[in-house]
Amino acid sequence: MKRKTIIFLVLIGLGVGSLVLYRITTNDKNDSERAGNVAGGRIQTKVYGKVIKGKPFSDHLSLSGSIEPNEIVDIRPEISGIVEAISFSEGGRVSAGQVLIRINDVELRAELSQAVTRNSLAGENARRAKLLLEKEAISQEEYDIASADYRTAKAQIQVIEAQLAKTVIKAPFSGTIGLRNISKGSYITPTTSVAQLVNTDRVKVLFSIPEKYVQMVKNNSSIKLNIQGSREDHTAMIYAIEPIVESATRTLQVKAIADNSAQSLIPGTFANIVFPLETIERGLLVPAEALIPIQNGKKIFLLKNGKAFESLVETGARTKEDVLILSGIQEGDTVLTSGVMSLRDGSPVQVTLR
């Protein structure tokens, strides 16, 4: 037992001794490298860099919007009555002018028959009054009364015919009709919602632009959009712009219209919108990791004569990995991209280009 213990302790001692020897050797090597990198009494920091070259860059805004139907109406009757017939299928397509429902019109037709009879009598009385007036058998006033009664009876017919026309409800435009809220035999009034009729052959896209970019919004310009759950991109054309900026949000409302013949865009859903701003022929893009936030904005380090020098920059749009630099660097500059957090202005650096 003691022999095994002694052997175990010896093995541990050998392991510890090997580890100490490895650390001493490594430290000596690092000291040698560090001594070789000393320039003017200062140590060169190892960093990575990138030579900036101008390339085309399309700037854009990523916005959220909502999709609306091209046309939508709540079908309601203009008069009260009993539903006699329903001539559409829920969720089906209907054409402009197609009859949707009929309201019982028996009472109105009886009133029309009565009005026609009164009109015939009033017309005959007016004809007789005219003959009597010519023979000076009645006064002008009596003739005027008879003539007015005739015109009133005629107008009454027109009123009843208009009421009869309202007993037939037709589709004002082609589209898809929704779920109905009535049944045959229901008593409906002008406040009753029969169903919604929606036209989605084209859809409208409503979104808002920050006031900073309102000068770039033009009618007939195109935008790109897509919806959640779909990778398909759609194109819409701006056709209407609100004339004033909303004071509460400092944004300008804009409407665009898109073709939806495939019925892939559903009204009421959110849309991810790409609004194009401008295309820069030689944009200067730097990796996002090269930017260092400071109190007055952002800075980067540039390589000049083997040293790192600070440069305040103005940034623009960004991609997943890069940021557009509007001012502060020039094409051909070497930007230090990583290992820069510990640098100071004028620090000597050893740069590996990527």
mmCIF file of C-alpha atoms in Angstrom, residues 49-345:
data_model
loop_
_atom_site.group_PDB
_atom_site.id
_atom_site.type_symbol
_atom_site.label_atom_id
_atom_site.label_comp_id
_atom_site.label_asym_id
_atom_site.label_seq_id
_atom_site.Cartn_x
_atom_site.Cartn_y
_atom_site.Cartn_z
ATOM 1 C CA GLY A 49 -6.784 45.875 -40.583
ATOM 2 C CA LYS A 50 -8.584 46.346 -43.884
ATOM 3 C CA VAL A 51 -7.814 48.567 -46.872
ATOM 4 C CA ILE A 52 -11.007 50.457 -47.715
ATOM 5 C CA LYS A 53 -12.093 50.433 -51.335
ATOM 6 C CA GLY A 54 -15.151 52.209 -52.711
ATOM 7 C CA LYS A 55 -17.947 50.039 -54.078
ATOM 8 C CA PRO A 56 -21.602 50.557 -55.083
ATOM 9 C CA PHE A 57 -23.939 50.800 -52.129
ATOM 10 C CA SER A 58 -27.713 51.153 -52.220
ATOM 11 C CA ASP A 59 -28.952 52.991 -49.156
ATOM 12 C CA HIS A 60 -32.446 52.219 -47.898
ATOM 13 C CA LEU A 61 -34.804 52.456 -44.949
ATOM 14 C CA SER A 62 -36.319 49.402 -43.284
ATOM 15 C CA LEU A 63 -39.869 50.255 -42.259
ATOM 16 C CA SER A 64 -43.004 48.553 -41.004
ATOM 17 C CA GLY A 65 -46.384 49.010 -42.615
ATOM 18 C CA SER A 66 -49.802 47.429 -42.922
ATOM 19 C CA ILE A 67 -51.607 45.899 -45.862
ATOM 20 C CA GLU A 68 -55.111 47.136 -46.683
ATOM 21 C CA PRO A 69 -57.610 45.963 -49.302
ATOM 22 C CA ASN A 70 -57.937 47.975 -52.476
ATOM 23 C CA GLU A 71 -61.665 48.414 -51.786
ATOM 24 C CA ILE A 72 -63.787 47.398 -48.800
ATOM 25 C CA VAL A 73 -67.439 48.023 -47.974
ATOM 26 C CA ASP A 74 -69.864 46.897 -45.299
ATOM 27 C CA ILE A 75 -72.987 45.713 -47.113
ATOM 28 C CA ARG A 76 -76.089 47.213 -45.453
ATOM 29 C CA PRO A 77 -79.695 47.640 -46.656
ATOM 30 C CA GLU A 78 -81.153 51.098 -47.227
ATOM 31 C CA ILE A 79 -84.643 50.054 -46.099
ATOM 32 C CA SER A 80 -86.103 47.709 -43.479
ATOM 33 C CA GLY A 81 -87.780 44.418 -44.347
ATOM 34 C CA ILE A 82 -87.747 40.635 -44.342
ATOM 35 C CA VAL A 83 -84.949 38.872 -46.269
ATOM 36 C CA GLU A 84 -86.609 36.914 -49.052
ATOM 37 C CA ALA A 85 -83.546 35.503 -50.841
ATOM 38 C CA ILE A 86 -79.747 35.314 -50.389
ATOM 39 C CA SER A 87 -77.876 34.994 -53.669
ATOM 40 C CA PHE A 88 -74.225 34.644 -52.644
ATOM 41 C CA SER A 89 -71.959 32.080 -51.024
ATOM 42 C CA GLU A 90 -69.933 33.033 -47.986
ATOM 43 C CA GLY A 91 -66.288 33.621 -48.882
ATOM 44 C CA GLY A 92 -67.083 33.449 -52.608
ATOM 45 C CA ARG A 93 -66.351 35.758 -55.497
ATOM 46 C CA VAL A 94 -69.025 38.169 -56.700
ATOM 47 C CA SER A 95 -69.148 40.483 -59.699
ATOM 48 C CA ALA A 96 -70.033 44.154 -59.824
ATOM 49 C CA GLY A 97 -73.827 44.507 -60.099
ATOM 50 C CA GLN A 98 -74.535 40.934 -58.950
ATOM 51 C CA VAL A 99 -77.664 40.580 -56.787
ATOM 52 C CA LEU A 100 -76.721 39.673 -53.208
ATOM 53 C CA ILE A 101 -80.044 39.693 -51.320
ATOM 54 C CA ARG A 102 -83.696 40.508 -51.947
ATOM 55 C CA ILE A 103 -86.040 42.041 -49.392
ATOM 56 C CA ASN A 104 -89.769 41.300 -49.444
ATOM 57 C CA ASP A 105 -91.461 43.983 -51.550
ATOM 58 C CA VAL A 106 -95.136 42.908 -51.533
ATOM 59 C CA GLU A 107 -96.301 45.954 -49.584
ATOM 60 C CA LEU A 108 -94.351 48.364 -51.776
ATOM 61 C CA ARG A 109 -95.772 46.831 -54.958
ATOM 62 C CA ALA A 110 -99.279 47.294 -53.578
ATOM 63 C CA GLU A 111 -98.482 50.928 -52.836
ATOM 64 C CA LEU A 112 -97.144 51.305 -56.363
ATOM 65 C CA SER A 113 -100.359 49.916 -57.862
ATOM 66 C CA GLN A 114 -102.353 52.338 -55.754
ATOM 67 C CA ALA A 115 -100.139 55.253 -56.786
ATOM 68 C CA VAL A 116 -100.501 54.346 -60.465
ATOM 69 C CA THR A 117 -104.298 54.415 -60.136
ATOM 70 C CA ARG A 118 -104.196 57.795 -58.430
ATOM 71 C CA ASN A 119 -101.864 59.074 -61.098
ATOM 72 C CA SER A 120 -104.267 57.989 -63.863
ATOM 73 C CA LEU A 121 -107.173 59.751 -62.158
ATOM 74 C CA ALA A 122 -105.136 62.880 -61.515
ATOM 75 C CA GLY A 123 -104.030 62.927 -65.139
ATOM 76 C CA GLU A 124 -107.601 62.691 -66.386
ATOM 77 C CA ASN A 125 -108.699 65.455 -63.997
ATOM 78 C CA ALA A 126 -105.874 67.669 -65.232
ATOM 79 C CA ARG A 127 -106.879 67.039 -68.854
ATOM 80 C CA ARG A 128 -110.501 67.976 -68.141
ATOM 81 C CA ALA A 129 -109.479 71.044 -66.179
ATOM 82 C CA LYS A 130 -107.444 72.240 -69.136
ATOM 83 C CA LEU A 131 -110.462 71.934 -71.453
ATOM 84 C CA LEU A 132 -112.679 73.777 -68.995
ATOM 85 C CA LEU A 133 -110.069 76.510 -68.596
ATOM 86 C CA GLU A 134 -110.009 77.016 -72.353
ATOM 87 C CA LYS A 135 -113.805 77.512 -72.239
ATOM 88 C CA GLU A 136 -113.364 79.790 -69.191
ATOM 89 C CA ALA A 137 -115.581 77.424 -67.196
ATOM 90 C CA ILE A 138 -113.070 77.303 -64.304
ATOM 91 C CA SER A 139 -110.533 79.690 -62.923
ATOM 92 C CA GLN A 140 -106.780 79.516 -63.468
ATOM 93 C CA GLU A 141 -106.338 78.598 -59.788
ATOM 94 C CA GLU A 142 -108.579 75.544 -60.099
ATOM 95 C CA TYR A 143 -106.620 74.383 -63.121
ATOM 96 C CA ASP A 144 -103.310 74.882 -61.285
ATOM 97 C CA ILE A 145 -104.560 72.733 -58.398
ATOM 98 C CA ALA A 146 -105.566 69.907 -60.745
ATOM 99 C CA SER A 147 -102.229 70.129 -62.563
ATOM 100 C CA ALA A 148 -100.303 70.056 -59.261
ATOM 101 C CA ASP A 149 -102.229 66.994 -58.090
ATOM 102 C CA TYR A 150 -101.219 65.222 -61.293
ATOM 103 C CA ARG A 151 -97.551 66.052 -60.878
ATOM 104 C CA THR A 152 -97.668 64.982 -57.211
ATOM 105 C CA ALA A 153 -99.196 61.625 -58.112
ATOM 106 C CA LYS A 154 -96.528 61.126 -60.753
ATOM 107 C CA ALA A 155 -93.737 61.926 -58.266
ATOM 108 C CA GLN A 156 -95.238 59.485 -55.768
ATOM 109 C CA ILE A 157 -94.802 56.703 -58.304
ATOM 110 C CA GLN A 158 -91.114 57.615 -58.666
ATOM 111 C CA VAL A 159 -90.661 57.530 -54.868
ATOM 112 C CA ILE A 160 -92.170 54.060 -54.564
ATOM 113 C CA GLU A 161 -90.154 52.765 -57.528
ATOM 114 C CA ALA A 162 -86.988 54.031 -55.836
ATOM 115 C CA GLN A 163 -87.988 52.189 -52.648
ATOM 116 C CA LEU A 164 -88.616 49.039 -54.673
ATOM 117 C CA ALA A 165 -85.119 49.298 -56.210
ATOM 118 C CA LYS A 166 -83.680 49.335 -52.695
ATOM 119 C CA THR A 167 -85.215 45.942 -51.940
ATOM 120 C CA VAL A 168 -82.575 44.426 -54.232
ATOM 121 C CA ILE A 169 -79.032 44.788 -52.844
ATOM 122 C CA LYS A 170 -76.266 44.465 -55.456
ATOM 123 C CA ALA A 171 -72.498 44.259 -55.250
ATOM 124 C CA PRO A 172 -70.985 47.724 -55.841
ATOM 125 C CA PHE A 173 -67.747 46.201 -57.203
ATOM 126 C CA SER A 174 -66.192 42.823 -57.906
ATOM 127 C CA GLY A 175 -64.457 41.065 -55.045
ATOM 128 C CA THR A 176 -64.704 38.459 -52.321
ATOM 129 C CA ILE A 177 -67.633 38.566 -49.928
ATOM 130 C CA GLY A 178 -67.119 37.565 -46.324
ATOM 131 C CA LEU A 179 -69.189 35.699 -43.772
ATOM 132 C CA ARG A 180 -72.838 36.752 -43.665
ATOM 133 C CA ASN A 181 -74.564 37.882 -40.497
ATOM 134 C CA ILE A 182 -78.140 37.205 -41.618
ATOM 135 C CA SER A 183 -80.338 34.337 -42.740
ATOM 136 C CA LYS A 184 -83.319 34.011 -45.014
ATOM 137 C CA GLY A 185 -86.341 35.342 -43.158
ATOM 138 C CA SER A 186 -84.303 37.734 -41.001
ATOM 139 C CA TYR A 187 -85.717 41.197 -40.408
ATOM 140 C CA ILE A 188 -83.036 43.691 -41.351
ATOM 141 C CA THR A 189 -82.741 47.447 -41.013
ATOM 142 C CA PRO A 190 -80.255 50.036 -42.341
ATOM 143 C CA THR A 191 -78.125 49.358 -39.231
ATOM 144 C CA THR A 192 -77.811 45.637 -40.030
ATOM 145 C CA SER A 193 -74.462 44.495 -41.431
ATOM 146 C CA VAL A 194 -75.099 41.819 -44.026
ATOM 147 C CA ALA A 195 -71.432 41.007 -44.855
ATOM 148 C CA GLN A 196 -68.199 42.659 -45.922
ATOM 149 C CA LEU A 197 -67.212 42.880 -49.568
ATOM 150 C CA VAL A 198 -63.474 43.171 -50.205
ATOM 151 C CA ASN A 199 -61.494 43.648 -53.399
ATOM 152 C CA THR A 200 -57.964 42.228 -53.042
ATOM 153 C CA ASP A 201 -56.912 41.944 -56.686
ATOM 154 C CA ARG A 202 -54.677 44.831 -55.696
ATOM 155 C CA VAL A 203 -53.748 45.853 -52.152
ATOM 156 C CA LYS A 204 -52.740 49.128 -50.573
ATOM 157 C CA VAL A 205 -49.669 49.417 -48.349
ATOM 158 C CA LEU A 206 -49.800 52.078 -45.629
ATOM 159 C CA PHE A 207 -46.544 53.157 -43.961
ATOM 160 C CA SER A 208 -44.859 56.201 -42.429
ATOM 161 C CA ILE A 209 -41.597 57.920 -43.373
ATOM 162 C CA PRO A 210 -39.507 59.853 -40.777
ATOM 163 C CA GLU A 211 -39.544 63.579 -41.495
ATOM 164 C CA LYS A 212 -35.792 63.478 -42.198
ATOM 165 C CA TYR A 213 -36.515 61.650 -45.460
ATOM 166 C CA VAL A 214 -39.768 63.295 -46.634
ATOM 167 C CA GLN A 215 -38.016 65.047 -49.523
ATOM 168 C CA MET A 216 -37.161 61.636 -50.991
ATOM 169 C CA VAL A 217 -40.789 60.479 -51.189
ATOM 170 C CA LYS A 218 -42.133 60.794 -54.726
ATOM 171 C CA ASN A 219 -45.295 59.569 -56.412
ATOM 172 C CA ASN A 220 -44.836 56.685 -58.856
ATOM 173 C CA SER A 221 -41.623 55.549 -57.136
ATOM 174 C CA SER A 222 -41.282 51.867 -56.212
ATOM 175 C CA ILE A 223 -40.763 50.105 -52.884
ATOM 176 C CA LYS A 224 -40.112 46.490 -51.955
ATOM 177 C CA LEU A 225 -42.076 44.576 -49.325
ATOM 178 C CA ASN A 226 -42.591 41.146 -47.871
ATOM 179 C CA ILE A 227 -44.711 39.634 -45.130
ATOM 180 C CA GLN A 228 -43.938 37.357 -42.225
ATOM 181 C CA GLY A 229 -43.837 33.693 -43.110
ATOM 182 C CA SER A 230 -42.982 34.345 -46.758
ATOM 183 C CA ARG A 231 -39.661 34.936 -48.500
ATOM 184 C CA GLU A 232 -41.328 36.290 -51.636
ATOM 185 C CA ASP A 233 -40.610 39.949 -52.392
ATOM 186 C CA HIS A 234 -43.332 42.163 -53.819
ATOM 187 C CA THR A 235 -43.127 45.522 -55.556
ATOM 188 C CA ALA A 236 -45.516 48.384 -54.804
ATOM 189 C CA MET A 237 -45.813 51.849 -56.332
ATOM 190 C CA ILE A 238 -46.399 54.982 -54.267
ATOM 191 C CA TYR A 239 -49.578 56.744 -55.381
ATOM 192 C CA ALA A 240 -50.647 58.979 -52.470
ATOM 193 C CA ILE A 241 -48.729 61.103 -49.940
ATOM 194 C CA GLU A 242 -50.195 62.878 -46.922
ATOM 195 C CA PRO A 243 -49.702 66.643 -47.395
ATOM 196 C CA ILE A 244 -48.535 67.284 -43.805
ATOM 197 C CA VAL A 245 -46.184 65.624 -41.311
ATOM 198 C CA GLU A 246 -47.935 64.216 -38.250
ATOM 199 C CA SER A 247 -46.798 66.355 -35.322
ATOM 200 C CA ALA A 248 -47.073 63.608 -32.680
ATOM 201 C CA THR A 249 -44.799 61.112 -34.452
ATOM 202 C CA ARG A 250 -42.896 63.442 -36.819
ATOM 203 C CA THR A 251 -43.634 61.094 -39.690
ATOM 204 C CA LEU A 252 -45.322 61.369 -43.074
ATOM 205 C CA GLN A 253 -47.970 58.842 -44.053
ATOM 206 C CA VAL A 254 -47.632 57.282 -47.485
ATOM 207 C CA LYS A 255 -49.744 54.827 -49.471
ATOM 208 C CA ALA A 256 -48.543 52.470 -52.174
ATOM 209 C CA ILE A 257 -50.419 49.942 -54.263
ATOM 210 C CA ALA A 258 -49.292 46.441 -55.227
ATOM 211 C CA ASP A 259 -50.584 43.773 -57.564
ATOM 212 C CA ASN A 260 -52.106 40.831 -55.689
ATOM 213 C CA SER A 261 -53.420 38.640 -58.471
ATOM 214 C CA ALA A 262 -51.903 35.615 -56.707
ATOM 215 C CA GLN A 263 -53.776 36.567 -53.503
ATOM 216 C CA SER A 264 -50.578 36.089 -51.481
ATOM 217 C CA LEU A 265 -50.908 39.419 -49.650
ATOM 218 C CA ILE A 266 -53.653 39.313 -47.021
ATOM 219 C CA PRO A 267 -55.190 42.600 -45.843
ATOM 220 C CA GLY A 268 -54.668 43.309 -42.160
ATOM 221 C CA THR A 269 -51.183 41.793 -41.988
ATOM 222 C CA PHE A 270 -47.935 43.639 -41.268
ATOM 223 C CA ALA A 271 -45.466 44.293 -44.058
ATOM 224 C CA ASN A 272 -41.690 44.693 -43.937
ATOM 225 C CA ILE A 273 -40.880 47.551 -46.297
ATOM 226 C CA VAL A 274 -37.600 48.468 -47.969
ATOM 227 C CA PHE A 275 -37.728 52.121 -48.986
ATOM 228 C CA PRO A 276 -34.856 53.048 -51.345
ATOM 229 C CA LEU A 277 -33.012 56.275 -50.564
ATOM 230 C CA GLU A 278 -30.072 56.620 -52.954
ATOM 231 C CA THR A 279 -27.378 54.598 -54.678
ATOM 232 C CA ILE A 280 -23.770 55.572 -53.916
ATOM 233 C CA GLU A 281 -21.357 54.617 -56.679
ATOM 234 C CA ARG A 282 -18.280 54.409 -54.435
ATOM 235 C CA GLY A 283 -19.459 53.925 -50.898
ATOM 236 C CA LEU A 284 -16.878 53.463 -48.134
ATOM 237 C CA LEU A 285 -17.894 50.515 -45.962
ATOM 238 C CA VAL A 286 -16.030 49.481 -42.819
ATOM 239 C CA PRO A 287 -16.658 46.506 -40.542
ATOM 240 C CA ALA A 288 -18.979 47.385 -37.671
ATOM 241 C CA GLU A 289 -16.430 46.080 -35.151
ATOM 242 C CA ALA A 290 -13.989 48.837 -36.177
ATOM 243 C CA LEU A 291 -16.287 51.578 -34.827
ATOM 244 C CA ILE A 292 -15.705 52.791 -31.266
ATOM 245 C CA PRO A 293 -18.552 54.761 -29.616
ATOM 246 C CA ILE A 294 -17.486 58.013 -27.944
ATOM 247 C CA GLN A 295 -19.305 60.929 -26.376
ATOM 248 C CA ASN A 296 -19.545 62.989 -29.554
ATOM 249 C CA GLY A 297 -20.273 60.139 -31.944
ATOM 250 C CA LYS A 298 -17.982 57.394 -33.233
ATOM 251 C CA LYS A 299 -14.306 57.018 -34.070
ATOM 252 C CA ILE A 300 -12.042 54.558 -35.833
ATOM 253 C CA PHE A 301 -8.286 53.979 -35.950
ATOM 254 C CA LEU A 302 -6.363 54.417 -39.196
ATOM 255 C CA LEU A 303 -2.895 53.034 -39.959
ATOM 256 C CA LYS A 304 -0.332 55.713 -40.821
ATOM 257 C CA ASN A 305 3.428 55.060 -40.826
ATOM 258 C CA GLY A 306 3.116 52.012 -38.609
ATOM 259 C CA LYS A 307 1.021 53.800 -35.991
ATOM 260 C CA ALA A 308 -2.685 53.979 -35.148
ATOM 261 C CA PHE A 309 -4.329 57.390 -35.377
ATOM 262 C CA GLU A 310 -7.869 58.282 -34.305
ATOM 263 C CA SER A 311 -10.378 59.657 -36.800
ATOM 264 C CA LEU A 312 -13.866 60.906 -35.965
ATOM 265 C CA VAL A 313 -16.365 59.578 -38.492
ATOM 266 C CA GLU A 314 -19.941 60.221 -39.527
ATOM 267 C CA THR A 315 -21.888 57.042 -40.175
ATOM 268 C CA GLY A 316 -24.817 56.329 -42.463
ATOM 269 C CA ALA A 317 -26.732 53.170 -43.291
ATOM 270 C CA ARG A 318 -25.506 49.752 -42.322
ATOM 271 C CA THR A 319 -25.681 46.164 -43.471
ATOM 272 C CA LYS A 320 -25.409 43.035 -41.337
ATOM 273 C CA GLU A 321 -21.604 43.375 -41.116
ATOM 274 C CA ASP A 322 -20.575 46.793 -42.448
ATOM 275 C CA VAL A 323 -21.348 50.453 -41.836
ATOM 276 C CA LEU A 324 -21.327 53.208 -44.452
ATOM 277 C CA ILE A 325 -18.911 56.021 -43.575
ATOM 278 C CA LEU A 326 -19.999 59.444 -44.798
ATOM 279 C CA SER A 327 -16.949 61.407 -43.633
ATOM 280 C CA GLY A 328 -13.705 60.862 -41.746
ATOM 281 C CA ILE A 329 -11.900 58.442 -44.068
ATOM 282 C CA GLN A 330 -10.846 58.275 -47.699
ATOM 283 C CA GLU A 331 -10.666 55.475 -50.211
ATOM 284 C CA GLY A 332 -7.375 53.589 -49.808
ATOM 285 C CA ASP A 333 -7.097 54.190 -46.028
ATOM 286 C CA THR A 334 -6.248 51.196 -43.866
ATOM 287 C CA VAL A 335 -8.814 50.857 -41.077
ATOM 288 C CA LEU A 336 -7.906 48.844 -38.006
ATOM 289 C CA THR A 337 -10.757 46.415 -37.476
ATOM 290 C CA SER A 338 -10.048 44.295 -34.402
ATOM 291 C CA GLY A 339 -7.932 44.546 -31.268
ATOM 292 C CA VAL A 340 -8.502 48.316 -31.250
ATOM 293 C CA MET A 341 -10.156 48.843 -27.865
ATOM 294 C CA SER A 342 -6.806 49.135 -26.067
ATOM 295 C CA LEU A 343 -5.218 51.457 -28.640
ATOM 296 C CA ARG A 344 -4.379 55.088 -28.082
ATOM 297 C CA ASP A 345 -3.745 57.817 -30.589
#
